[in-house]
XYZ file of C-alpha atoms in Angstrom:
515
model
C 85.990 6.733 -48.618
C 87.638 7.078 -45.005
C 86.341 10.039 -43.010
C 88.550 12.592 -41.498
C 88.196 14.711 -38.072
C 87.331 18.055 -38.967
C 88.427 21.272 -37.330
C 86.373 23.751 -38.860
C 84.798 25.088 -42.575
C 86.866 25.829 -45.044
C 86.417 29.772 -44.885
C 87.317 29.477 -41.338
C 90.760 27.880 -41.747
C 93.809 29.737 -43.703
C 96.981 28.976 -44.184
C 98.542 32.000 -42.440
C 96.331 31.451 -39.958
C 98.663 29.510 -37.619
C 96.149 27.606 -35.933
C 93.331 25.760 -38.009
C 91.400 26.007 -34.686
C 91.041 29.785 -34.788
C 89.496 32.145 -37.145
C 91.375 33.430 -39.968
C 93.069 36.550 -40.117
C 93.013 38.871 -43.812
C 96.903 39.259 -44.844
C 98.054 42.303 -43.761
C 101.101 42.964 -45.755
C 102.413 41.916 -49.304
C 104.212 39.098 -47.795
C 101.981 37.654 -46.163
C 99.323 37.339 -49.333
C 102.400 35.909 -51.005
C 102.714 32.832 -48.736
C 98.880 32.820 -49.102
C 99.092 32.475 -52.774
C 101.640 29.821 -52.629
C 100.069 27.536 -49.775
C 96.983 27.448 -51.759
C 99.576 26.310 -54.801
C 100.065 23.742 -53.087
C 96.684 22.681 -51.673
C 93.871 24.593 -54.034
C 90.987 22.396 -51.978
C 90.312 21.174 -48.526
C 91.015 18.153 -48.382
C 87.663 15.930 -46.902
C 88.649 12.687 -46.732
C 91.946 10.722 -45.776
C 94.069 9.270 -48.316
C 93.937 5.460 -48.675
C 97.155 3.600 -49.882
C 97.685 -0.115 -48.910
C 100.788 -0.372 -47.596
C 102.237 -2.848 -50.308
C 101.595 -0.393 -53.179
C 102.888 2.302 -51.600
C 106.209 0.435 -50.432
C 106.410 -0.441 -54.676
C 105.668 3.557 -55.144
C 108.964 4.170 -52.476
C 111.524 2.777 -54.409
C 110.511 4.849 -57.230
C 111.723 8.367 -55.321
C 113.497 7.439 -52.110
C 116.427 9.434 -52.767
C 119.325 8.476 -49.780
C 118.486 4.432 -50.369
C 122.119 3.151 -50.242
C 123.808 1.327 -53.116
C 124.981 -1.987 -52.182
C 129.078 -2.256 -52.659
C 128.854 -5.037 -55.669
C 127.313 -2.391 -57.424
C 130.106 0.372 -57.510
C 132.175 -1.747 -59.546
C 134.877 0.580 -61.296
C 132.655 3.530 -59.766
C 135.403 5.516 -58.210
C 133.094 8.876 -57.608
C 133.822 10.987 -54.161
C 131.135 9.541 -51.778
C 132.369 11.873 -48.993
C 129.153 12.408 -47.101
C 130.247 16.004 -45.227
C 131.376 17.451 -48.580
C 129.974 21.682 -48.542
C 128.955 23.812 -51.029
C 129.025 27.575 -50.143
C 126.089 28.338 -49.425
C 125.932 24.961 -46.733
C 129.390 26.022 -45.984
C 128.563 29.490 -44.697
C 125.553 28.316 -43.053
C 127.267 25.527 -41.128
C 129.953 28.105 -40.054
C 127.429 30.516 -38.610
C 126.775 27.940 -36.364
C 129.506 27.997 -34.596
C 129.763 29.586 -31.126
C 133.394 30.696 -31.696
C 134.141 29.690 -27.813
C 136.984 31.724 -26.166
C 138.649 28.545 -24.959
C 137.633 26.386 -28.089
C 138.078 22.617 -27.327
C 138.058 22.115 -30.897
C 141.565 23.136 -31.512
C 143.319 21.240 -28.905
C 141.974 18.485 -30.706
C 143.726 19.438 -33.646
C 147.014 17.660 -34.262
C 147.905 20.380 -36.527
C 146.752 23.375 -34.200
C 145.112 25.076 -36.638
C 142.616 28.393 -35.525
C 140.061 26.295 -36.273
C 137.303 29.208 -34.493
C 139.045 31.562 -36.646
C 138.743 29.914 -40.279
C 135.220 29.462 -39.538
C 134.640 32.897 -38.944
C 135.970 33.786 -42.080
C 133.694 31.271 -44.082
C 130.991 33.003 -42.078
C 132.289 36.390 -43.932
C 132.529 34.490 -47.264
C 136.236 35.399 -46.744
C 137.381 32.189 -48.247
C 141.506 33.411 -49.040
C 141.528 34.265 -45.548
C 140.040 30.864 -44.097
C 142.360 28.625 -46.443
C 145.341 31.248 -45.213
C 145.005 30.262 -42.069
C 144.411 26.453 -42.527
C 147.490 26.309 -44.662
C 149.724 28.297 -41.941
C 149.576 25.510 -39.634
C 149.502 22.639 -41.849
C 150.622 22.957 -45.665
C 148.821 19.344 -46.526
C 145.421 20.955 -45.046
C 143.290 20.334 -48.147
C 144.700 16.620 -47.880
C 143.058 16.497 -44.344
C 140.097 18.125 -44.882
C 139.302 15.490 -46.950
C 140.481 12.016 -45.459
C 141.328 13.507 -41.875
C 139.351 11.044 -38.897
C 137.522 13.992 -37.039
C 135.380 12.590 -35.163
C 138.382 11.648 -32.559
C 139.840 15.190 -33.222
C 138.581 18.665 -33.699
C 134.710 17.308 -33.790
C 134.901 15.442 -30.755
C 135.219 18.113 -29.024
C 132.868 20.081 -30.037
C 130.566 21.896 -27.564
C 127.530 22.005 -30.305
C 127.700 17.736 -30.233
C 124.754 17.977 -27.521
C 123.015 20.605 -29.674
C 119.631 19.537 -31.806
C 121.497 20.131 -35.034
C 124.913 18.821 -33.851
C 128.645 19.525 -33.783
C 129.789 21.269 -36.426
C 131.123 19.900 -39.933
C 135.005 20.745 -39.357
C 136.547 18.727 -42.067
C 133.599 19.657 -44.814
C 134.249 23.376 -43.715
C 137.879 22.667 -44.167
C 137.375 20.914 -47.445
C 135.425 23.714 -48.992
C 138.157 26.550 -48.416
C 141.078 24.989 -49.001
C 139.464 23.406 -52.578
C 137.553 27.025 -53.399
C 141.544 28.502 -52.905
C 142.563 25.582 -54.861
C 140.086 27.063 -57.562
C 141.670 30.627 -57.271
C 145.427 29.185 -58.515
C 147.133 31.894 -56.125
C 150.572 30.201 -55.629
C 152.896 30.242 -52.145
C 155.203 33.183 -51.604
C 158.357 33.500 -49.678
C 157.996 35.881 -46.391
C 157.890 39.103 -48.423
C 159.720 40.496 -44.565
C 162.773 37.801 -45.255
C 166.050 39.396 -47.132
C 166.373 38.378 -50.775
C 168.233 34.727 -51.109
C 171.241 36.256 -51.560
C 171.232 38.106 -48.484
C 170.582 35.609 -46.352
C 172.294 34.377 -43.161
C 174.643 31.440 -44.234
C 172.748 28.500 -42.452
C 169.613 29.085 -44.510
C 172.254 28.122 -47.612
C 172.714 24.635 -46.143
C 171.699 21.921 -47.723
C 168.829 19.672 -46.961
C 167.414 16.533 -48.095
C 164.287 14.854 -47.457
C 163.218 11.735 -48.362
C 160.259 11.376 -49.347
C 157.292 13.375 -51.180
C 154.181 12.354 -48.518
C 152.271 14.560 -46.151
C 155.546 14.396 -43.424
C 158.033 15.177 -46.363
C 156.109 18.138 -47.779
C 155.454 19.339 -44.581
C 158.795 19.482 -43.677
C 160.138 21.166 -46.975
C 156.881 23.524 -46.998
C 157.856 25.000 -43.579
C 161.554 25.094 -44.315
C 161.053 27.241 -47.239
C 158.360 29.710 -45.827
C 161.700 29.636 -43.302
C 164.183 30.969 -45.967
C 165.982 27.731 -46.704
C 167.325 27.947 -50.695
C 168.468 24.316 -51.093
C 165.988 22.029 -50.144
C 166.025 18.454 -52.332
C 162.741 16.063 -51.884
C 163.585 12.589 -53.049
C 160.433 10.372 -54.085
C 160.649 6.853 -54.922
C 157.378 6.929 -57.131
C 157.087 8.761 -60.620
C 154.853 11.151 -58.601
C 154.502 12.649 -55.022
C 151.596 12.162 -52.590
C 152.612 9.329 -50.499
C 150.665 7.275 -48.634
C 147.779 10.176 -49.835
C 147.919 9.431 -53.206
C 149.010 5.580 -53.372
C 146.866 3.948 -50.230
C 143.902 6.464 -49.850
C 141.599 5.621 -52.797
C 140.187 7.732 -55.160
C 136.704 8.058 -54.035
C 137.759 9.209 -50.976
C 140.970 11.797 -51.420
C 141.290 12.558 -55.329
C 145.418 12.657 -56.261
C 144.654 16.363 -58.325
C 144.366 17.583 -54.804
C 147.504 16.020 -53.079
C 149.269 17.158 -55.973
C 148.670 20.813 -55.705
C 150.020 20.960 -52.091
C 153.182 19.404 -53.881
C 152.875 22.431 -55.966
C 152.649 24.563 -53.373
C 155.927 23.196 -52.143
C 157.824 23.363 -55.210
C 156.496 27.441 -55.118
C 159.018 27.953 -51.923
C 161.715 26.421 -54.304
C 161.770 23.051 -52.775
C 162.711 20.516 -55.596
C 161.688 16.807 -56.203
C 163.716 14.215 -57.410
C 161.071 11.329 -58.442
C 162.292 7.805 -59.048
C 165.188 8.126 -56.377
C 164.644 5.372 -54.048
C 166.382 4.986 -50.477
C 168.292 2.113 -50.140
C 168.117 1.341 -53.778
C 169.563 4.553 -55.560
C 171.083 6.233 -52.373
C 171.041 5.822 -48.227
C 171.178 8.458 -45.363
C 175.045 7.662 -45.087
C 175.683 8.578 -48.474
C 173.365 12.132 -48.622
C 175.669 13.239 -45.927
C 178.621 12.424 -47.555
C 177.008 14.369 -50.828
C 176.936 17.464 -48.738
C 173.415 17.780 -47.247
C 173.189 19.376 -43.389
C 170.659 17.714 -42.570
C 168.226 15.077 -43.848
C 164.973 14.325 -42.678
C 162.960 10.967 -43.946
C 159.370 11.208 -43.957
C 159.238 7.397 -45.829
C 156.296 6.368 -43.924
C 156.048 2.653 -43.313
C 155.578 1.202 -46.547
C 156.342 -3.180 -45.722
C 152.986 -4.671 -44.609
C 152.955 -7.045 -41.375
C 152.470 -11.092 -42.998
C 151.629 -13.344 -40.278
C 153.243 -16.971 -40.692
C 149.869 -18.278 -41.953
C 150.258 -16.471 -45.283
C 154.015 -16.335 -45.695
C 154.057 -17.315 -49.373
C 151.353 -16.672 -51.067
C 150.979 -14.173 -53.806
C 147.945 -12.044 -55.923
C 148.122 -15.413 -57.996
C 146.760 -17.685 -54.937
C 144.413 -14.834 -53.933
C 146.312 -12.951 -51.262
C 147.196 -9.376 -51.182
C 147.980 -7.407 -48.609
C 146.813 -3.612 -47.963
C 150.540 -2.389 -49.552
C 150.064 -4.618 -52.758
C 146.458 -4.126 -53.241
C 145.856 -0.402 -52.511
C 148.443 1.132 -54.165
C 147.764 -1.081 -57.334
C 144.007 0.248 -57.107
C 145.255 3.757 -57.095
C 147.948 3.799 -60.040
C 145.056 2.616 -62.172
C 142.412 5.000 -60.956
C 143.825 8.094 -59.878
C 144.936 10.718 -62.483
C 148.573 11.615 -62.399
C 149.943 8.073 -61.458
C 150.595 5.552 -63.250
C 146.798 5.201 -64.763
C 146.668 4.933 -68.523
C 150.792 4.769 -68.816
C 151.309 1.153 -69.428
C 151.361 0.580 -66.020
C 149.697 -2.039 -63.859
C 146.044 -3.563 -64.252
C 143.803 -3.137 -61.633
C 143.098 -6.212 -59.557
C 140.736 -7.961 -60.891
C 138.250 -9.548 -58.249
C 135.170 -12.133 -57.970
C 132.855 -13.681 -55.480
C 133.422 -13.244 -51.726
C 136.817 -11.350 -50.366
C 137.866 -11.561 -46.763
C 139.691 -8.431 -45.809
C 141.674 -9.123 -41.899
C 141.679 -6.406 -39.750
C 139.726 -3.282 -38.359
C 141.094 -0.156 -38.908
C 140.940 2.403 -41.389
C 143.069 1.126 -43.957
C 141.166 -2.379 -43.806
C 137.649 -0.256 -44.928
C 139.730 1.385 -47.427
C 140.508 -2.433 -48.999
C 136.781 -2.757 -48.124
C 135.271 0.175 -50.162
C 137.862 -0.775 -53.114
C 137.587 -4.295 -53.304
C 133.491 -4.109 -53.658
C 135.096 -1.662 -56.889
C 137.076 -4.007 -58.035
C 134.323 -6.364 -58.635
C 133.646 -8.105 -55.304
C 130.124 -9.496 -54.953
C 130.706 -10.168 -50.992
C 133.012 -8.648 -48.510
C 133.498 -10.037 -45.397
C 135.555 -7.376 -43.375
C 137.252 -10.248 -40.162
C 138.923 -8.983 -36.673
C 139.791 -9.992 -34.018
C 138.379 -7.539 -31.531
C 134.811 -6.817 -31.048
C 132.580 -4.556 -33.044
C 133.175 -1.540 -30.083
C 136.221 -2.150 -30.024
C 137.498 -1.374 -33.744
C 140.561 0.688 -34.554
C 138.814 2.272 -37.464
C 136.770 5.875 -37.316
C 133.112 5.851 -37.421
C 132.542 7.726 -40.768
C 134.956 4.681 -42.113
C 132.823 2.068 -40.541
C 129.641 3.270 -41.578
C 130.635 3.740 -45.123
C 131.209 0.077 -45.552
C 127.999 -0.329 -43.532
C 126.139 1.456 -45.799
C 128.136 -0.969 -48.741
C 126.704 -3.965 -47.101
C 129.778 -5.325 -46.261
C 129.384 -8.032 -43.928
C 131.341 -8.016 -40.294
C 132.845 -11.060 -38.180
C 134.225 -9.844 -34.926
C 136.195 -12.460 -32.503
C 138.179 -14.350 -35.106
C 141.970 -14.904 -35.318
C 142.914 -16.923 -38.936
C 144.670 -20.461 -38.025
C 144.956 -21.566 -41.986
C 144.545 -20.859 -45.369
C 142.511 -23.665 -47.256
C 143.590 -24.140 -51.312
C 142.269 -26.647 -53.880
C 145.146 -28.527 -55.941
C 145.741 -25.573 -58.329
C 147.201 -23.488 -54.862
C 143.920 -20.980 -55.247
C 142.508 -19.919 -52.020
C 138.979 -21.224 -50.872
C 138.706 -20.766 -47.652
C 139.872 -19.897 -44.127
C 139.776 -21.719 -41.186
C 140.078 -19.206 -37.952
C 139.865 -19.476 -34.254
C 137.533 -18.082 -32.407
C 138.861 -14.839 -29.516
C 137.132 -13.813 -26.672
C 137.308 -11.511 -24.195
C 137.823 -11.831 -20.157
C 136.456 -9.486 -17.312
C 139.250 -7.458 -17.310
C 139.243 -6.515 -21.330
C 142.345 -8.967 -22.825
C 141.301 -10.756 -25.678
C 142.471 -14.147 -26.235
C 142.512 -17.068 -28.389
C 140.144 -20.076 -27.929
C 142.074 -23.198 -29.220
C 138.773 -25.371 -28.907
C 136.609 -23.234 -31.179
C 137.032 -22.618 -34.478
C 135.299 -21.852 -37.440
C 135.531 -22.141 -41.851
C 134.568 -19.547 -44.304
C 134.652 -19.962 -47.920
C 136.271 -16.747 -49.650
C 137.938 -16.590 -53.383
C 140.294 -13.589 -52.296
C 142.423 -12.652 -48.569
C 143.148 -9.079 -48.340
C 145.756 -8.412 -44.920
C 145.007 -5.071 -43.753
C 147.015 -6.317 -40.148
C 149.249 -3.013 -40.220
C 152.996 -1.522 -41.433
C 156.514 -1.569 -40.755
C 159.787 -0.850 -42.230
C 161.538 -3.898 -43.857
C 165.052 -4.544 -42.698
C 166.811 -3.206 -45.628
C 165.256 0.659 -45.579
C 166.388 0.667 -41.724
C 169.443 -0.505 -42.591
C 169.607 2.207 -45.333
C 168.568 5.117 -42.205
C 171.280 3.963 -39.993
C 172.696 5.527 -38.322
C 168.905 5.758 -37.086
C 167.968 3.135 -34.603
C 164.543 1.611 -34.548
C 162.184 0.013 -32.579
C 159.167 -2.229 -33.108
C 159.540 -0.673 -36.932
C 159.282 2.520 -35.894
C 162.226 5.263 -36.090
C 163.919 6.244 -32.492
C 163.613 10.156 -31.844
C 163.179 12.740 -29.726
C 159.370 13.241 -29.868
C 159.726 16.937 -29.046
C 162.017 17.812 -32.080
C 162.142 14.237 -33.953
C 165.920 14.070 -34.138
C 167.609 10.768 -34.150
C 169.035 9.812 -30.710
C 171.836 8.413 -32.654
C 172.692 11.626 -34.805
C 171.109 14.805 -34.348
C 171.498 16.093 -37.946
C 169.032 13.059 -38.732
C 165.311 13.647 -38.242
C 162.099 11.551 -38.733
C 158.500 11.994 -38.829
C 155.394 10.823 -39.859
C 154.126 7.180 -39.702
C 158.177 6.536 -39.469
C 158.050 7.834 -35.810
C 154.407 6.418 -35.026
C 152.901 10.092 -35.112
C 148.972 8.878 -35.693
C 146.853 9.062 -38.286
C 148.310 10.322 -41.732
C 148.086 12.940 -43.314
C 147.601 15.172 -40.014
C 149.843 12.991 -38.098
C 152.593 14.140 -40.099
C 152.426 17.777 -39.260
């Protein structure tokens, strides 16, 4: 046995007592015998000697009840569960909101692309009004429950927070976001019309023009959703997939933005009398030139960028050498995942992976090939940039997922060439070593280089626009892949009845960048 010190007898020690250094005090009140009654539940003796445990048993006795040990990626294969880590219920939710300081000049909301009252939505969680907090979320941006979910906001509304310094932290935004717009979700109250607008019939003949958008993504629903609560009757969506979403539904996997939820803020769209054409393609079934010959006012594309950027050392090679890039590998993930695509319609197979994956690049969507490739059966994932660690594009909450994965990280490398045994399958890539001089430009060191052996490439290197959809815009300009506009109003500076936005225009992260 191991002695212990000792403070005192046990009659002179209660629980209530406060201090086990001075005398106990009798309970003077119902409550207080209560918590009496249920310390001594919990320890019905006094305890006289210390508890001996060598430390190798009791690491063994650990692993039988650690609770937040995390699950290594090669594990979650087909596991396509939400693993959001700042997801509410409501009795966290209203507890997190009382927390809030509601300040009068809140830094939170300048931080919002979307300028939503983000003090104000709080409050009302605070109140357990949850119509009222979804209300106003969905005023300023109709894809809210979409960015709730997936939006980065730790460089937005959370970074600004005044509570970050505070003991318990800044406050959850996006989980307090997530939980109204999904409880309103639950209460299947569709979208109105302005009951103060004049019936259709009596309105003003511009809100009978026609308009076309192109596109069914965050931008495109956006832009129909705020037309309508406008008073426009003839608004026409045109999607090039069997179903709308976007980049939402198609890139964003399933475990982190489920496609029910995009879906429903399509719904709430189609409420306002906004209608989608699905399978309508630009460039293949129509172009910009020919909507306006059809009739339409105005058209506004909201197509995204949806061509991947292939550097010269993997021009060629296909899923059957091992290489995919983000735009062939995501959105194959998601039509065989997500409900609502093309999963369980004949469509295609998910990708099947083995062994060790390298996935180029640093930013978001590169941890979204990350988290999916470890699902698709991955044993090793080597996630390769070119910057340093500090210096990565992607969010923290991203990074630390794949962390928390154990994907492995390999900062300071450029790839020089893709190494392939005689059947053309990948085994390896050779890549260069970067580094960095005093004044922050990375470069590329010739003399070093380096060899890793992989089975799969994943390109996660960013988007563009091919040269046939621009040529299907025209008469839209672009530069550097990205649409030409005004940024104040996103009209085309080559015809102002033509309008862009989203990732066509370079607005920022989607789906909030679209708004």
């Amino acid at each position: 046995t191991v002695s212990v010190l000792y403070w005192g007898s046990a009659r002179e020690f209660s629980p209530f007592s406060g201090d086990p250094t001075m005398p106990a005090k009798k309970p003077t009140n119902a409550r207080e015998l209560l918590d009496d009654i249920e310390m001594l539940g919990l320890n019905p003796k006094v305890q006289h000697f210390a508890s001996l445990r060598p430390t190798p048993v009791q690491r063994e006795e650990k692993k039988k009840w650690k609770r937040n040990q995390h699950q290594p990626g090669n594990m979650l294969e087909n596991d396509f569960r939400d693993v959001k880590p700042h997801v509410l219920g409501a009795k966290g939710a209203v507890y997190e909101a009382m927390r809030c300081l509601k300040c009068a000049d809140a830094p939170c909301q300048k931080g919002c692309p979307t300028s939503i009252d983000i003090k104000m939505f709080i409050q009302c969680i605070a109140s357990e009004n949850y119509y009222g907090a979804a209300k106003i979320i969905f005023s300023d941006n109709p894809v809210g429950l979409s960015c709730g979910h997936v939006c980065p906001t730790a460089d937005l509304c959370v970074g600004g927070c005044n509570l970050a310094g505070a003991e318990q932290g800044a406050i959850n935004i996006g989980g307090l976001q997530a939980f109204a717009t999904d409880t309103f979700r639950r209460m299947k109250i569709p979208q109105i019309r302005n009951p103060a607008l004049p019936p259709k019939d009596q309105m003003p003949a511009a809100f009978n023009r026609k308009v076309a958008i192109i596109g069914a993504g965050p931008a495109g629903v956006s832009c129909a959703t705020f037309l309508g609560r406008l008073g426009y009757n003839h608004i026409d969506v045109f999607e090039a997939k069997p179903y709308s979403g976007g980049l939402s539904t198609i890139e964003i996997p399933q475990y982190r933005l489920d496609s029910e939820q995009v879906m429903w803020e399509t719904s709430l769209m189609e409420d306002l009398g906004a209608k989608v054409h699905y399978n309508k393609a630009l460039g293949r079934d129509f172009t910009v030139e020919s909507l306006k010959k059809d009739g339409y006012d105005a058209v506004f594309s909201g197509v995204g960028l949806p061509s991947a950027k292939i550097i010269p050392e993997f021009e060629g090679l296909t899923a059957e050498h091992g290489f995919y890039t983000s735009k062939s590998f995501l959105p194959t993930v998601s039509e065989t995942t997500k409900k609502g695509c093309a999963c369980g319609t004949g469509g295609p197979s998910m990708p099947k992976l083995h062994g060790k994956v390298i996935v180029l690049g640093a930013g978001d969507t590169a941890f979204d090939c990350t988290g999916s490739a470890f699902r698709c059966g991955a044993s090793r994932v080597l996630v390769t940039f070119r910057r340093s660690l500090a210096d990565m594009r992607a969010v923290d909450e991203e990074f630390e997922m794949a962390r928390c994965e154990k994907a492995e990280f390999l900062p300071y490398a450029l790839p020089k060439r893709v190494m392939r045994n005689e059947a053309g399958r990948i085994t390896g890539l050779e890549l260069y070593k970067m580094d960095r001089d005093d004044e922050g430009n990375y470069f590329k060191d010739e003399e070093q280089t380096m060899t890793v052996k992989c089975d799969f490439i994943i390109s996660a290197f960013g988007s563009t626009t091919a040269e046939e959809l621009q040529a299907a815009h025209a008469p839209m300009t672009f530069k550097w892949g990205n649409a030409v506009v005004d940024k104040s109003t996103g009209a085309s500076t080559a015809a102002p009845w033509l309008f862009g936005g989203g990732d066509l225009i370079g607005s920022g992260p989607p789906p909030a960048g679209a708004n």
